[in-house]
Coordinates of C-alpha atoms in Angstrom, one line a residue:
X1 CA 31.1 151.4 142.5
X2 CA 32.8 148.7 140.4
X3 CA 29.5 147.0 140.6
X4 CA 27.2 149.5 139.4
X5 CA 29.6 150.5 136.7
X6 CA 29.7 146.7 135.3
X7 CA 25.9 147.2 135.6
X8 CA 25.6 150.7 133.5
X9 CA 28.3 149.1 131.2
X10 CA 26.1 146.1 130.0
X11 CA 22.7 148.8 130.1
X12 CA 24.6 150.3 127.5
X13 CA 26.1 148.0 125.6
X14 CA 29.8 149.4 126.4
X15 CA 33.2 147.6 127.4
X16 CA 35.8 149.5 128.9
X17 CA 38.4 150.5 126.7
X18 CA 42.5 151.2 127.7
X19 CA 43.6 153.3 129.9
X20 CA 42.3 152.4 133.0
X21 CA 39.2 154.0 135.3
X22 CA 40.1 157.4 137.1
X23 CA 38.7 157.6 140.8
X24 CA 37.0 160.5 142.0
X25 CA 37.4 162.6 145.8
X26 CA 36.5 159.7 148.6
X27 CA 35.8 157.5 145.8
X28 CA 32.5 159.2 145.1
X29 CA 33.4 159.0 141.0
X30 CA 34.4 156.2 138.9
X31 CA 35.4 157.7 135.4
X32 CA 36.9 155.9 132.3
X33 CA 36.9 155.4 128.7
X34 CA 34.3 152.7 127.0
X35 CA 33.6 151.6 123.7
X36 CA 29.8 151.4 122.9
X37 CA 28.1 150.6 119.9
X38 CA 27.8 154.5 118.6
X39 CA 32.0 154.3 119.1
X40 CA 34.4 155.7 121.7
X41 CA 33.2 157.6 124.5
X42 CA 33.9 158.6 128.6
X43 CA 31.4 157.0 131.2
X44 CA 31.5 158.5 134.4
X45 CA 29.1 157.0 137.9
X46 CA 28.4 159.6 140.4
X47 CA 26.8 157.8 143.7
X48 CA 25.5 159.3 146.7
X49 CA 23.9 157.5 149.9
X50 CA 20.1 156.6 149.0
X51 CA 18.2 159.7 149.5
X52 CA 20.9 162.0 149.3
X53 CA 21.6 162.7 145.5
X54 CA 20.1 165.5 144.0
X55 CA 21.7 169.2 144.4
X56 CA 24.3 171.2 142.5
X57 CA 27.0 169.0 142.1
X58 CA 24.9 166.1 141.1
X59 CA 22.7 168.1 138.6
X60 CA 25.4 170.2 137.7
X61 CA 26.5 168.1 134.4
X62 CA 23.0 167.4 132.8
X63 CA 21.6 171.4 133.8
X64 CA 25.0 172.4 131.6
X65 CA 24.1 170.1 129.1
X66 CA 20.4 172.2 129.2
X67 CA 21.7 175.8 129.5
X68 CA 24.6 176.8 128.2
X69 CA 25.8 177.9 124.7
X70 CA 26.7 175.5 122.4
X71 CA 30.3 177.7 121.5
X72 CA 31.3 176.4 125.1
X73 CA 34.3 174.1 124.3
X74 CA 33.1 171.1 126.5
X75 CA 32.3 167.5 125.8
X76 CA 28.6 167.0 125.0
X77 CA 26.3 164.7 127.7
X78 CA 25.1 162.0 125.1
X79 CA 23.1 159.9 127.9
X80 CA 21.8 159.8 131.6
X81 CA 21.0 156.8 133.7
X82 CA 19.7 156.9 137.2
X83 CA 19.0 153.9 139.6
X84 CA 19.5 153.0 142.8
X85 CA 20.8 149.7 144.8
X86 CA 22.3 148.9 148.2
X87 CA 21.6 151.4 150.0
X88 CA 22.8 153.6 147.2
X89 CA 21.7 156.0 144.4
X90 CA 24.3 156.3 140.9
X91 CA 24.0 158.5 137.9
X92 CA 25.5 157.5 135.3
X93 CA 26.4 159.9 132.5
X94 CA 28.4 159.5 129.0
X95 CA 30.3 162.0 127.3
X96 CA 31.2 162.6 124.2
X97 CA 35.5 161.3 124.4
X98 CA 37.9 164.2 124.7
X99 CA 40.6 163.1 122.7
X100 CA 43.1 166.0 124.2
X101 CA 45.1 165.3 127.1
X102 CA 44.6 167.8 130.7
X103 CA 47.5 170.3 130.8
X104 CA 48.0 168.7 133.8
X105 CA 47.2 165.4 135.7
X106 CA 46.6 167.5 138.7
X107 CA 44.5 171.0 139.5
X108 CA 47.6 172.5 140.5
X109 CA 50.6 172.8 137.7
X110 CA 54.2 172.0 138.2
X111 CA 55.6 172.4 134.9
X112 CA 55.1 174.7 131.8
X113 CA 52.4 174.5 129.3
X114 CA 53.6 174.7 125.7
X115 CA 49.9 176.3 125.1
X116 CA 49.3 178.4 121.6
X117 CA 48.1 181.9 122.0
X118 CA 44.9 180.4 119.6
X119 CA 44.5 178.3 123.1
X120 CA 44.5 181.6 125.2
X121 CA 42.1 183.4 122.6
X122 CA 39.9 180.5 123.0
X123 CA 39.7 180.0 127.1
X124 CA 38.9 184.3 127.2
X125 CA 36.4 183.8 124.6
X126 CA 34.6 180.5 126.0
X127 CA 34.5 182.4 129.6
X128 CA 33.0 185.5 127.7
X129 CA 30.3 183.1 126.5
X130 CA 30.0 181.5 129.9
X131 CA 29.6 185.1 132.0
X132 CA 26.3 186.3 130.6
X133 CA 24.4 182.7 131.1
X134 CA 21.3 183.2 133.1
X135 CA 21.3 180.8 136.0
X136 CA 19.8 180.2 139.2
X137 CA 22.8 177.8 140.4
X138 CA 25.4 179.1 142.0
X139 CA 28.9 178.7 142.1
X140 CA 29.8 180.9 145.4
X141 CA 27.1 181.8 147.8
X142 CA 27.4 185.6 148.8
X143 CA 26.9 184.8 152.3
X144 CA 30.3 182.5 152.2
X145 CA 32.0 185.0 150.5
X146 CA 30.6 187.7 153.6
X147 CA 31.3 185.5 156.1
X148 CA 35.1 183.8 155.5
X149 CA 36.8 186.3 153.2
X150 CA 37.6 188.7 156.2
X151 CA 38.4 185.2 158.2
X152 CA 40.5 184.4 156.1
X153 CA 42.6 187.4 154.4
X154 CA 41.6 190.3 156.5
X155 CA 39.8 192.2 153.4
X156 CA 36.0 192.8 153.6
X157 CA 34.7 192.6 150.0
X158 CA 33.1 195.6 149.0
X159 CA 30.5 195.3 145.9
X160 CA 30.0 192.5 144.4
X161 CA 29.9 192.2 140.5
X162 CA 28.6 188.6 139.3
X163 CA 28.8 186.3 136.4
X164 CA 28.5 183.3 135.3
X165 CA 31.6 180.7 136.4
X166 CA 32.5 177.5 135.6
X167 CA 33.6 177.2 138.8
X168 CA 36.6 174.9 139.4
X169 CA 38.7 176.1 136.4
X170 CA 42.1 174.6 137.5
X171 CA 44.8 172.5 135.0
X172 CA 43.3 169.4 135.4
X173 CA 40.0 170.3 133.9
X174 CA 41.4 172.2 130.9
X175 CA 42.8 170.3 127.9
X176 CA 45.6 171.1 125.3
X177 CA 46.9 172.3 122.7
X178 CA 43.0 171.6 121.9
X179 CA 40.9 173.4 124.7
X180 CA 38.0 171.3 125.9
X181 CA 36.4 172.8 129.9
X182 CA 35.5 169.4 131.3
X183 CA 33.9 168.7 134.7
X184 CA 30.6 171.3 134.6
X185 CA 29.5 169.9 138.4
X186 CA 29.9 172.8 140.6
X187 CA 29.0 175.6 137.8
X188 CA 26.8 178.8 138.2
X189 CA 27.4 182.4 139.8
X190 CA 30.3 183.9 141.1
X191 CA 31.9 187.1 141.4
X192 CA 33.4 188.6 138.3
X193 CA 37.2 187.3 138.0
X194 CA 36.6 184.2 139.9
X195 CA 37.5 181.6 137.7
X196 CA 40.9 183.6 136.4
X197 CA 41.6 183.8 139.7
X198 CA 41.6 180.4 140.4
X199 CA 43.4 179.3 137.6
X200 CA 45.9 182.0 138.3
X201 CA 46.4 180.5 141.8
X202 CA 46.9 177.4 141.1
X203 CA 49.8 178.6 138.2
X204 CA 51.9 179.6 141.1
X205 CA 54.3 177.2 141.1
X206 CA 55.2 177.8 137.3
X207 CA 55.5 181.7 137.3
X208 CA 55.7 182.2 134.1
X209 CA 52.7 180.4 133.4
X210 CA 51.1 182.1 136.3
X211 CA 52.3 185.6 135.1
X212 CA 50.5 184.7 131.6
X213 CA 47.7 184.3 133.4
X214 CA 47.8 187.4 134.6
X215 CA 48.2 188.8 131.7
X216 CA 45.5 187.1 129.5
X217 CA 42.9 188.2 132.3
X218 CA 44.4 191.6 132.8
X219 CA 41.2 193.1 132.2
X220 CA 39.8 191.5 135.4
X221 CA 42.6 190.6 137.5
X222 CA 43.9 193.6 139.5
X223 CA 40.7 195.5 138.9
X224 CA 38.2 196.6 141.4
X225 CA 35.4 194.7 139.5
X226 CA 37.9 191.4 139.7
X227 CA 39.1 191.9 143.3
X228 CA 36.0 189.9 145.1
X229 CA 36.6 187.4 142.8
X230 CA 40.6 187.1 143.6
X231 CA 39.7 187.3 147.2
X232 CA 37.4 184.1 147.3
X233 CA 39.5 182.2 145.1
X234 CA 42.1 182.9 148.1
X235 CA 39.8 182.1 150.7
X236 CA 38.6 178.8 149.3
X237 CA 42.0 177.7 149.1
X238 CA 43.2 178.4 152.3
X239 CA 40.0 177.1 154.0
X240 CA 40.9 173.8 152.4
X241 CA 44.6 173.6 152.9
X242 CA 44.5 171.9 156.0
X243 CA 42.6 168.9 154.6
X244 CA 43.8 168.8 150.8
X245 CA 47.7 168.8 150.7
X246 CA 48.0 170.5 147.1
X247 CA 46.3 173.2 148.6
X248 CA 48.7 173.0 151.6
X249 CA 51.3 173.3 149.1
X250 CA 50.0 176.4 147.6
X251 CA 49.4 178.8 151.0
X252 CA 52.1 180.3 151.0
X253 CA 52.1 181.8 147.5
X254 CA 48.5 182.5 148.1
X255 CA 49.3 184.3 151.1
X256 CA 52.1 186.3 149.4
X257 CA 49.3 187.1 146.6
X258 CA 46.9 188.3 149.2
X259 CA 49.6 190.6 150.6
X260 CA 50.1 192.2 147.1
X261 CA 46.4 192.8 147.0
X262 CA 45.6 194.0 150.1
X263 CA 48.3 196.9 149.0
X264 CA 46.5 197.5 145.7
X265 CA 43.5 198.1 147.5
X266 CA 45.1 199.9 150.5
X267 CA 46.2 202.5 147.3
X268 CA 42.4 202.0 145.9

C-alpha cells in the first residue's frame, strides 16, 4: 500500500502534506492529505487481491460521484486511477479537502457535540435529498434484513418502506460545525429510518446527544414506517459485536433500545 501510494503520488504530481496517512479496516485503505499542483486535496488507495475489486464498496465513491444531487454536502471525486501490480489491484481516488474536522475520531461518540441547529437543519435536509435517489445499489439487502433481524432481536419486520441511505452514517463520517457526509462506499437502498437509526445508536453513550437525535428524526424514529429501519441498524450492530469492540461496547444500550421497541410495537 505504501508503494502504490508513492506510485499514484508521482502519477499525479502530489506530495503528502501534514498530518499524517489514516489506515483503513485490515489495512485495506491508505487515506491522507496531498498537495498537487491544482492545490490541497485528500488521496485515498482502495486495494483488493487481483481479480477481486469491483462491487459496491469499490464502485461505491465514483457511482456517488455519477448519481446523486449536487445539494449533497460531500466532498467532490476530482480524479480516478486504476492499475494493478503484485498480485494486487488499487484505485486510487482524490477528493476535493474537507477542511472541517469529524465530530468524532471514531463512529461511535464519547463526548458532546457543540453542533448548531443550522448543522441539524442541514443533515435532515441532505438525507431528504439523498432518500428519493433512484438506485440499483443497495445499502441492506431485504433478504439480510428477513433472515437476521428475528435472529437477532426477536422482531419480524413487517413492511418494508425504502429509500435511499448513505449507509454508514456514524460520527466519524460527519463533519462539524460545517457538515460535509464523507465516505459514499457502501451507499444505496435501505429501509426508511436507517441511517437516523444508526447514527442514533451509536449516540448512546452521550444521551443527550443521542436524545437529540431522536428528536431531529422524530418523524421517522419511533414510527411504523421507521421501525424496519431501527431494527437493522440493531441487528447489524449486534452481529458485529463479537468481532469489532466499539460495537461490543455499545450492545448493551442496543439491547436496552431493542427492549423499548419491541414494547412500542407490542402497543402497535
Amino acid at each position: 500500500m505504501l508503494s502504490a501510494r508513492g506510485y499514484v503520488c508521482a502519477l499525479l504530481g502530489a506530495v503528502d502534506a501534514a498530518g499524517g496517512a489514516v489506515w483503513g479496516y485490515a489495512g485495506r485503505t491508505l487515506s491522507g492529505a496531498v498537495t498537487t499542483p491544482d492545490g490541497p486535496a485528500w488521496l485515498r488507495l482502495v486495494s483488493e487481491s487481483a481479480g477481486r475489486s469491483g462491487g459496491k464498496l469499490w464502485e461505491g465513491p465514483k457511482e456517488a460521484e455519477r448519481a446523486l444531487p449536487p445539494t449533497l454536502p460531500r466532498p467532490r471525486l476530482t480524479d480516478l486511477r486504476d492499475w494493478s501490480a503484485d498480485g494486487w489491484d488499487y484505485r486510487a481516488e482524490l477528493y476535493q479537502l474537507v477542511a472541517a474536522p469529524p465530530v468524532s475520531p471514531s463512529p461511535v461518540v464519547r463526548h458532546g457535540a457543540d453542533l448548531p441547529d443550522a448543522w441539524w437543519h442541514n443533515l435532515r435536509q441532505a438525507l431528504d435529498h439523498l432518500a428519493p435517489v433512484a438506485t440499483s445499489r443497495q445499502a441492506v439487502r431485504e433478504q439480510y434484513i428477513r433472515r437476521r433481524v428475528p435472529e437477532f432481536t426477536g422482531i419480524i419486520p413487517g413492511e418494508i418502506t425504502w429509500a435511499t441511505a448513505h449507509g454508514d452514517l456514524h460520527w466519524a463520517n460527519l463533519s462539524g460545525p460545517e457538515l460535509i457526509l464523507v465516505d459514499w462506499e457502501g451507499w444505496g437502498t435501505a429501509p426508511v429510518g436507517y441511517d437516523a437509526a444508526t447514527l442514533y445508536l451509536h449516540s448512546l453513550p452521550v444521551p443527550d446527544l443521542a436524545e437529540r437525535v431522536r428528536t431531529e428524526f422524530a418523524h421517522v424514529l419511533g414510527s411504523p414506517a421507521g421501525l424496519v429501519g431501527e431494527l437493522t441498524a440493531c441487528t447489524e450492530i449486534l452481529q458485529a459485536a463479537a468481532r469489532v469492540p466499539f460495537y461490543a461496547s455499545l450492545s448493551d444500550g442496543v439491547r436496552q433500545h431493542l427492549e423499548r421497541l419491541l414494547a412500542t410495537a407490542i402497543e402497535a
